[in-house]
Coordinates of C-alpha atoms and ligand atoms in Angstrom, one line a residue:
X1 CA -109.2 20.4 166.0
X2 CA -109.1 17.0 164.1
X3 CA -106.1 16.2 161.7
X4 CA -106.4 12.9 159.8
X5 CA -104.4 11.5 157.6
X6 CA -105.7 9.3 154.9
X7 CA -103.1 6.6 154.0
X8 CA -103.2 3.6 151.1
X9 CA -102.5 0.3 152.5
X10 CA -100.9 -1.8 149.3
X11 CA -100.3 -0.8 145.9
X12 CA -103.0 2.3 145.8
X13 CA -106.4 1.8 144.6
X14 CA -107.6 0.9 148.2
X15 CA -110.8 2.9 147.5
X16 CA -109.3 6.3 149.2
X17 CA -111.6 8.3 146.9
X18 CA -114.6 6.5 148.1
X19 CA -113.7 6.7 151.8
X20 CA -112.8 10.5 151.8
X21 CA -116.2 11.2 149.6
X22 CA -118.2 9.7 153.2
X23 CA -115.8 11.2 155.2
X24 CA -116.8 14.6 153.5
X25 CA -120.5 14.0 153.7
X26 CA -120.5 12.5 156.9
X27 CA -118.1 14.9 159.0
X28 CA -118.0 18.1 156.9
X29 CA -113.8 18.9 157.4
X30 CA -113.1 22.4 156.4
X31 CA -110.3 21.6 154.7
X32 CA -108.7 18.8 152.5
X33 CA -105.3 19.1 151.1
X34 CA -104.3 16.5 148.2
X35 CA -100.7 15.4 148.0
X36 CA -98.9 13.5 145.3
X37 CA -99.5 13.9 141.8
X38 CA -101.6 13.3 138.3
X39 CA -100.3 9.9 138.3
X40 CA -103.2 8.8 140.9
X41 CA -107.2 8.4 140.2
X42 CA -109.5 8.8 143.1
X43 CA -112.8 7.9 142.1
X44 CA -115.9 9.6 143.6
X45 CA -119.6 8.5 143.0
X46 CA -122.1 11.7 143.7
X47 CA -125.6 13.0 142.5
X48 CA -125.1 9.9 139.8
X49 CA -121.6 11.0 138.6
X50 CA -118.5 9.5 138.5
X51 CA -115.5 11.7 139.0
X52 CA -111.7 9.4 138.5
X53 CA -109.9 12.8 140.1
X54 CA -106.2 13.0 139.3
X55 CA -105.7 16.2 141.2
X56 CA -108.8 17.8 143.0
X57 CA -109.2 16.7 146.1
X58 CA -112.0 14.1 146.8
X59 CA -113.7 15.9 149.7
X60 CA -114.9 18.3 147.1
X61 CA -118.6 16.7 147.5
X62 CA -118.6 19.3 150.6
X63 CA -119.5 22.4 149.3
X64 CA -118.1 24.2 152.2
X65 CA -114.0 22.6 152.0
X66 CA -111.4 24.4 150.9
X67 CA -109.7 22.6 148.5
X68 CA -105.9 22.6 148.5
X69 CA -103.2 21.1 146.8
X70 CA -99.9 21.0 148.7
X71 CA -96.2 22.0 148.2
X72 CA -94.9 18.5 147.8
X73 CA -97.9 18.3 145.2
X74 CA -96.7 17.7 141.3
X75 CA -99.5 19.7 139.4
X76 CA -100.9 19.1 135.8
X77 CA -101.7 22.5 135.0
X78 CA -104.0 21.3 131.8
X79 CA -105.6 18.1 134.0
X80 CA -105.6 20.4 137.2
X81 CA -108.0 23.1 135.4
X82 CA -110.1 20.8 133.7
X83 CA -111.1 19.1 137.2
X84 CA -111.8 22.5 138.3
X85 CA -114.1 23.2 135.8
X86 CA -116.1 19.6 135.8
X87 CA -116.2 19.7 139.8
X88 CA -117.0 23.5 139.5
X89 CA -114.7 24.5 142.7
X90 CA -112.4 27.7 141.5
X91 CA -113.5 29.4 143.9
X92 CA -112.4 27.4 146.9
X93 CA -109.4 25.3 145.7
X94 CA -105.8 26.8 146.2
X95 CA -102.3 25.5 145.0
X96 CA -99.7 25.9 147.1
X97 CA -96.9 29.0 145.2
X98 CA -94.1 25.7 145.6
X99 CA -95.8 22.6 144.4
X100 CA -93.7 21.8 141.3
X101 CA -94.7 21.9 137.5
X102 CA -94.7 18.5 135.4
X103 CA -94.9 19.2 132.0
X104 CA -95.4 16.8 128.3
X105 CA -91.5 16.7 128.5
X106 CA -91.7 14.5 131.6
X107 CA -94.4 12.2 130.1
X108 CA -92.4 11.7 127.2
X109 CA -90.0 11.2 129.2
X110 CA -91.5 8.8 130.9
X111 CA -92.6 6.6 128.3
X112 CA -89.0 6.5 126.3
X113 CA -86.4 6.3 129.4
X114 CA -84.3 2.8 129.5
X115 CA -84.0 3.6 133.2
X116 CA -87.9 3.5 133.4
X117 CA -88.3 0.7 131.1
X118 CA -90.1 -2.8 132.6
X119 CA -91.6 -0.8 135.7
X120 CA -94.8 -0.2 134.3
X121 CA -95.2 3.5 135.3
X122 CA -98.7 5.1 134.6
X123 CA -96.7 7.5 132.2
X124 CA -98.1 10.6 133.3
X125 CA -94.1 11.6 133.4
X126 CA -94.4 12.4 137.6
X127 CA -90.9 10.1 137.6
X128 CA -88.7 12.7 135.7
X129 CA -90.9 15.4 137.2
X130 CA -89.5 14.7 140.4
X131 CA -86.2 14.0 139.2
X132 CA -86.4 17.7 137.9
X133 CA -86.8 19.0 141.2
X134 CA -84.2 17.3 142.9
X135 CA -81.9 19.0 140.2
X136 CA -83.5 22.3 141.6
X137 CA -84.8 22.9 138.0
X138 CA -88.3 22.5 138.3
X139 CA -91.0 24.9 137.3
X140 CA -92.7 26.0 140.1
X141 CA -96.5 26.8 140.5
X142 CA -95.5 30.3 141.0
X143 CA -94.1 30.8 137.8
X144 CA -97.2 29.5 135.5
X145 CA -99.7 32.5 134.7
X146 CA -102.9 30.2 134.3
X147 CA -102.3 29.2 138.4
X148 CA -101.9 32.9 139.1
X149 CA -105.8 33.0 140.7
X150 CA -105.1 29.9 142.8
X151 CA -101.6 30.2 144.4
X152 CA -101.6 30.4 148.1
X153 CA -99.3 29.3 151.2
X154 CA -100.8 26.0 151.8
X155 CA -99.1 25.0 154.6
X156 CA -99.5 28.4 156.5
X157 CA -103.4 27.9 155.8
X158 CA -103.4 24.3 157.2
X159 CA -101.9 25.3 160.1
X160 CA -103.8 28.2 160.7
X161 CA -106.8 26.2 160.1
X162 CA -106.0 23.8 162.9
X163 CA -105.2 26.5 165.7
X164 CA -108.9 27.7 165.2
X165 CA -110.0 24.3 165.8
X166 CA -110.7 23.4 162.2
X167 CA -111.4 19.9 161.0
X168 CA -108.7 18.5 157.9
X169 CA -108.1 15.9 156.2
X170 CA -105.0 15.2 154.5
X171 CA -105.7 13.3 150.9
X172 CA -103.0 10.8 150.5
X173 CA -102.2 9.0 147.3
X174 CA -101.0 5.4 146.1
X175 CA -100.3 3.0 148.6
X176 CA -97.0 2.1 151.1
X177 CA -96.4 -1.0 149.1
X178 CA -95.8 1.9 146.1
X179 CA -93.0 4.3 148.5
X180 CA -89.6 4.8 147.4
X181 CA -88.7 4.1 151.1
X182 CA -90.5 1.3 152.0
X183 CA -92.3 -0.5 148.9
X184 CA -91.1 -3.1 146.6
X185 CA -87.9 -0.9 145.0
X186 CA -87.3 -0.4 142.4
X187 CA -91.2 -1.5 141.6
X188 CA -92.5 1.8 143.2
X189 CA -93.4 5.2 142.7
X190 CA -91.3 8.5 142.7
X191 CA -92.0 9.1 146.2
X192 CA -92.9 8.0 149.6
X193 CA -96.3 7.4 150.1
X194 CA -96.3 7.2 153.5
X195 CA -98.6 8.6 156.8
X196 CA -95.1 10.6 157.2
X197 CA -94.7 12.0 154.2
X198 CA -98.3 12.9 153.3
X199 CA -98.0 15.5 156.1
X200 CA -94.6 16.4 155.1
X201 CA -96.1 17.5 152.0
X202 CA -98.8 19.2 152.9
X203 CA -96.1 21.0 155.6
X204 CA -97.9 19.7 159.0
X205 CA -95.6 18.3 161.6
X206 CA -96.6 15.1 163.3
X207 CA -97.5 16.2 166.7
X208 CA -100.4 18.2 165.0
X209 CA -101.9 14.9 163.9
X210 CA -104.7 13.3 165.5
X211 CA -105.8 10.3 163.7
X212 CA -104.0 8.3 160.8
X213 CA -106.6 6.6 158.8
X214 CA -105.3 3.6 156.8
X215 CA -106.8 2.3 153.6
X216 CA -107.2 -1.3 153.4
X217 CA -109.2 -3.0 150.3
X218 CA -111.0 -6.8 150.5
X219 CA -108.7 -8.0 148.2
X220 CA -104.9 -6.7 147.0
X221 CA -104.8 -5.2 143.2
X222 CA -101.8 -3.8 141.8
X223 CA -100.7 -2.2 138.3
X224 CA -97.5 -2.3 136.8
X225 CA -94.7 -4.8 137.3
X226 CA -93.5 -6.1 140.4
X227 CA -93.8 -8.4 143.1
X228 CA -97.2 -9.4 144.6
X229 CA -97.5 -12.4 147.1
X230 CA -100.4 -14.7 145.8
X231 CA -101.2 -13.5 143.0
X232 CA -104.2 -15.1 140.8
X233 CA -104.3 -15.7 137.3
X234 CA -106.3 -13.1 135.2
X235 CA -108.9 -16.2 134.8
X236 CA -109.5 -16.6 138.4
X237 CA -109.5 -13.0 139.4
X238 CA -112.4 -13.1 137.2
X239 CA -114.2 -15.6 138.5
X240 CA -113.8 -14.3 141.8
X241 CA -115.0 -10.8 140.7
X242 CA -111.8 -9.0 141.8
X243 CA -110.9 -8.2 138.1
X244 CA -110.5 -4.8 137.8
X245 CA -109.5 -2.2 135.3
X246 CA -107.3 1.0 136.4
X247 CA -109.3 4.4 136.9
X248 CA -106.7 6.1 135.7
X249 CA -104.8 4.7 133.2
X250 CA -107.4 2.0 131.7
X251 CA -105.0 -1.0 132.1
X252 CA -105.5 -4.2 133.8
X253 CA -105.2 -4.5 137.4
X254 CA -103.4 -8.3 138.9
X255 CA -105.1 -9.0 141.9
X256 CA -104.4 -11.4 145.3
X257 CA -106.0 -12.5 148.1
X258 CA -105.9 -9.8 151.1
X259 CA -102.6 -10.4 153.0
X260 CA -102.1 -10.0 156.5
X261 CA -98.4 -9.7 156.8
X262 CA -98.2 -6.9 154.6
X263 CA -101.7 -5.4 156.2
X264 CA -99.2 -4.9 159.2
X265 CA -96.8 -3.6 157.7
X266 CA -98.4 -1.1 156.2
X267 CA -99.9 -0.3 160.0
X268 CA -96.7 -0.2 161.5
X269 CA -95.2 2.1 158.8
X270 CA -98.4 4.6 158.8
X271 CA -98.4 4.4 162.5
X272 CA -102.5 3.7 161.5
X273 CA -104.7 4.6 164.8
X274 CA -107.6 3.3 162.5
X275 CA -108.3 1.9 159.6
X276 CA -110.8 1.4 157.0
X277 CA -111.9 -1.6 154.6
X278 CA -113.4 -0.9 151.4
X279 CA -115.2 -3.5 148.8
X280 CA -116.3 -5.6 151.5
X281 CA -118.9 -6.5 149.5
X282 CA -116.7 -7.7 146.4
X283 CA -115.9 -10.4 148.6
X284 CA -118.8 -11.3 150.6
X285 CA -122.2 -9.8 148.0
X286 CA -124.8 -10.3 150.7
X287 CA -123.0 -7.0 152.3
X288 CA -124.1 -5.1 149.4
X289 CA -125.2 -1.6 150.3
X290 CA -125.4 -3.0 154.3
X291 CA -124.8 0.0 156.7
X292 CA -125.0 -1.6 160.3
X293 CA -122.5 -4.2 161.4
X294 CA -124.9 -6.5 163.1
X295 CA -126.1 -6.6 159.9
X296 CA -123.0 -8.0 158.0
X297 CA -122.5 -11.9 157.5
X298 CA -121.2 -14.0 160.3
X299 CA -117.5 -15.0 157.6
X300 CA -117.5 -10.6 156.3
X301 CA -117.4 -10.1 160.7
X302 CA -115.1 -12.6 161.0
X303 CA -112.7 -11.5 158.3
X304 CA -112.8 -8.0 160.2
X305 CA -112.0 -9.1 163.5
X306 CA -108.9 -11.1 161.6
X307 CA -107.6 -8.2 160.4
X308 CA -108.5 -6.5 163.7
X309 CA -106.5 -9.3 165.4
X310 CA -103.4 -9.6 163.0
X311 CA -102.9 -6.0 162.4
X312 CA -103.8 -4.1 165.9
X313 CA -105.2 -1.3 164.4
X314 CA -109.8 -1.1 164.9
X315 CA -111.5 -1.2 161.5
X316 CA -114.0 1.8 162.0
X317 CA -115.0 2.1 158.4
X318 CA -116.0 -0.9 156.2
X319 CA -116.9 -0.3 152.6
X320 CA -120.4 -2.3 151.2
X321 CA -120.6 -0.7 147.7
X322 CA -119.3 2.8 145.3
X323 CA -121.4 5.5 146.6
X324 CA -120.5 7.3 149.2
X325 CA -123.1 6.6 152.0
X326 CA -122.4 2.4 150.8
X327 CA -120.8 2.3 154.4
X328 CA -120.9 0.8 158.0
X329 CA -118.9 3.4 160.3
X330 CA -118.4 2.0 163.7
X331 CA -116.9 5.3 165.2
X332 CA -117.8 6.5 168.3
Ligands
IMP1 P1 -95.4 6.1 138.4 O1 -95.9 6.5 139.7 O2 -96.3 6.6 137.2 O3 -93.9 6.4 138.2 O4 -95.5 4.5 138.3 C1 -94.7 3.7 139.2 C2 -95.5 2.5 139.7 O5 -96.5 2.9 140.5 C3 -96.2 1.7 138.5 O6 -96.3 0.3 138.9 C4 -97.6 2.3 138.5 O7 -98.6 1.4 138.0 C5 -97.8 2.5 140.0 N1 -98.8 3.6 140.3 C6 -98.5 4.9 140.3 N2 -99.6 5.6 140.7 C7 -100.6 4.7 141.0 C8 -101.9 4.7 141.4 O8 -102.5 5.8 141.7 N3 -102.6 3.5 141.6 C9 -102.0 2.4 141.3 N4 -100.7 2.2 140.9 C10 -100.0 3.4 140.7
MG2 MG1 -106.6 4.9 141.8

């Protein structure tokens, strides 16, 4: 059995959806279960498409995964079945009976609360979701007709996966910089984001995990207000090519150079066995498309082995372009 856990690094964005899309081609895991909510995009380039996924998980490039979205999960019942008809996966994708409902309340919600105001949410309304189910008001999946064909006990069918040996991967979302535990409060998301609490959402305990995968990107981007050490001027982002605009939400992303202190952080939190580095070749372009490490530029190797160095944790997968084979995996 194999468990990983994929984990963001910063502020999300890291390039999770482009990782688990070569992790699904590449190792073929039987199972995937996304955690979090609407609120992030994972974006997946395949057969010349590009999916931004806000609920499905990414690994659905495998035709053979089962798809699963977990009981910590917030679902967008309208989003949630429109994925499912452009990825074309109802019959493999299940939603776990107790993931909780947000509804066009919560966005409103969202968008008009003082309490909310100046934090730059994404405004899909997963902040007052959440709140609702604290209060133990909360829709569940259980009760909304149009999940009816999809409701299952996803944490019985993990578990169950992994005593027969199956290989999983659990989807996180967002980034550690992002928890309500450990980012920059009150800057942050409604929940933690961490290694921890992706299994605890998906309902596997930590001794069944094998390998925690962390998520690191070239450079730091963040949307939304909040601290960010080092961070450029929209001019300079620019010029450096690390200008980016949000998959999800269309807005602006800031952007800093990489930074090492909170690259260990975000190891030591994640308890990361491995990690992976994507847009590599944002940073340095003559790693474009490269998919051997002898092949990468003497500063690219040397920018590795720094973060190698600094954070303890061995870079196994470095990211040299958007598709999903754009890749240099070092694993054994
Ligand atoms: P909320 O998660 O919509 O409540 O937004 C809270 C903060 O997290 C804001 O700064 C958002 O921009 C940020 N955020 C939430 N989800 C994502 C994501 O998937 N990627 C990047 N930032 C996010
Ligand atoms: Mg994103």
């Amino acid at each position: 059995m194999t468990c990983t856990v994929i984990a963001g690094a910063f502020w999300g964005d890291e390039g999770k959806g482009k990782i688990i899309s070569y992790l699904a081609l590449k190792d073929k895991p039987d199972l995937c279960v996304r955690t979090g909510s609407v609120n992030a995009a994972h974006t997946v380039y395949f057969q010349g498409k590009r999916y931004a996924l806000h609920m499905v998980p990414g690994a659905f490039i495998h035709g053979n995964c089962r798809l699963l979205l977990g009981a910590g999960a917030n679902i967008h019942v309208k989003q949630l079945l429109e994925e499912i008809r452009l990825t074309g996966v109802e019959d493999r994708i299940g939603v776990d009976r107790q993931a909780s409902i947000i509804e066009e309340k919560h966005s409103i919600q969202d968008k008009t609360s003082a309490h909310l105001k100046g934090i730059g949410t994404t405004g899909w309304g997963v902040g007052p979701a959440i709140e609702e189910r604290v209060r133990r008001t909360a829709k569940l999946a259980k009760d909304i007709p149009e999940l009816k064909p999809y409701l299952t006990e996803v944490a019985e069918e993990v578990n169950q996966a992994l005593d027969k040996g199956k290989r999983v991967i659990l989807e996180g979302t967002q980034g550690l910089l992002l928890s309500l535990f450990h980012g920059t409060y009150p800057y942050v998301t409604g929940r933690d984001t961490s290694a921890a609490a992706i299994c605890s959402e998906a309902g596997v305990g930590p001794t069944r995990v094998n390998e925690v995968l962390l998520v690191y990107k070239a450079f730091m981007t963040r949307v939304g207000a909040g601290p960010m050490p080092g961070e450029l001027s929209k001019e300079e982002a620019v010029k450096r090519g690390w200008f980016e605009i949000a998959a999800g939400t269309g807005r602006e992303r800031r952007s800093a150079p990489f930074d090492f202190e909170l690259a260990k952080k975000a190891a030591k939190i994640n308890g990361a066995t491995q990690a992976a580095v994507t847009k590599l070749d944002v940073l340095y372009p003559s790693c474009k498309g490269v998919r051997t490490y002898d092949e990468l530029p003497a500063e690219a190797k040397q920018f590795i082995s720094e973060i190698e160095n600094r954070t303890d944790v061995p870079i196994v997968l470095i990211g040299t372009g958007p598709r999903p084979w754009d890749i240099v995996d070092r694993r054994k």
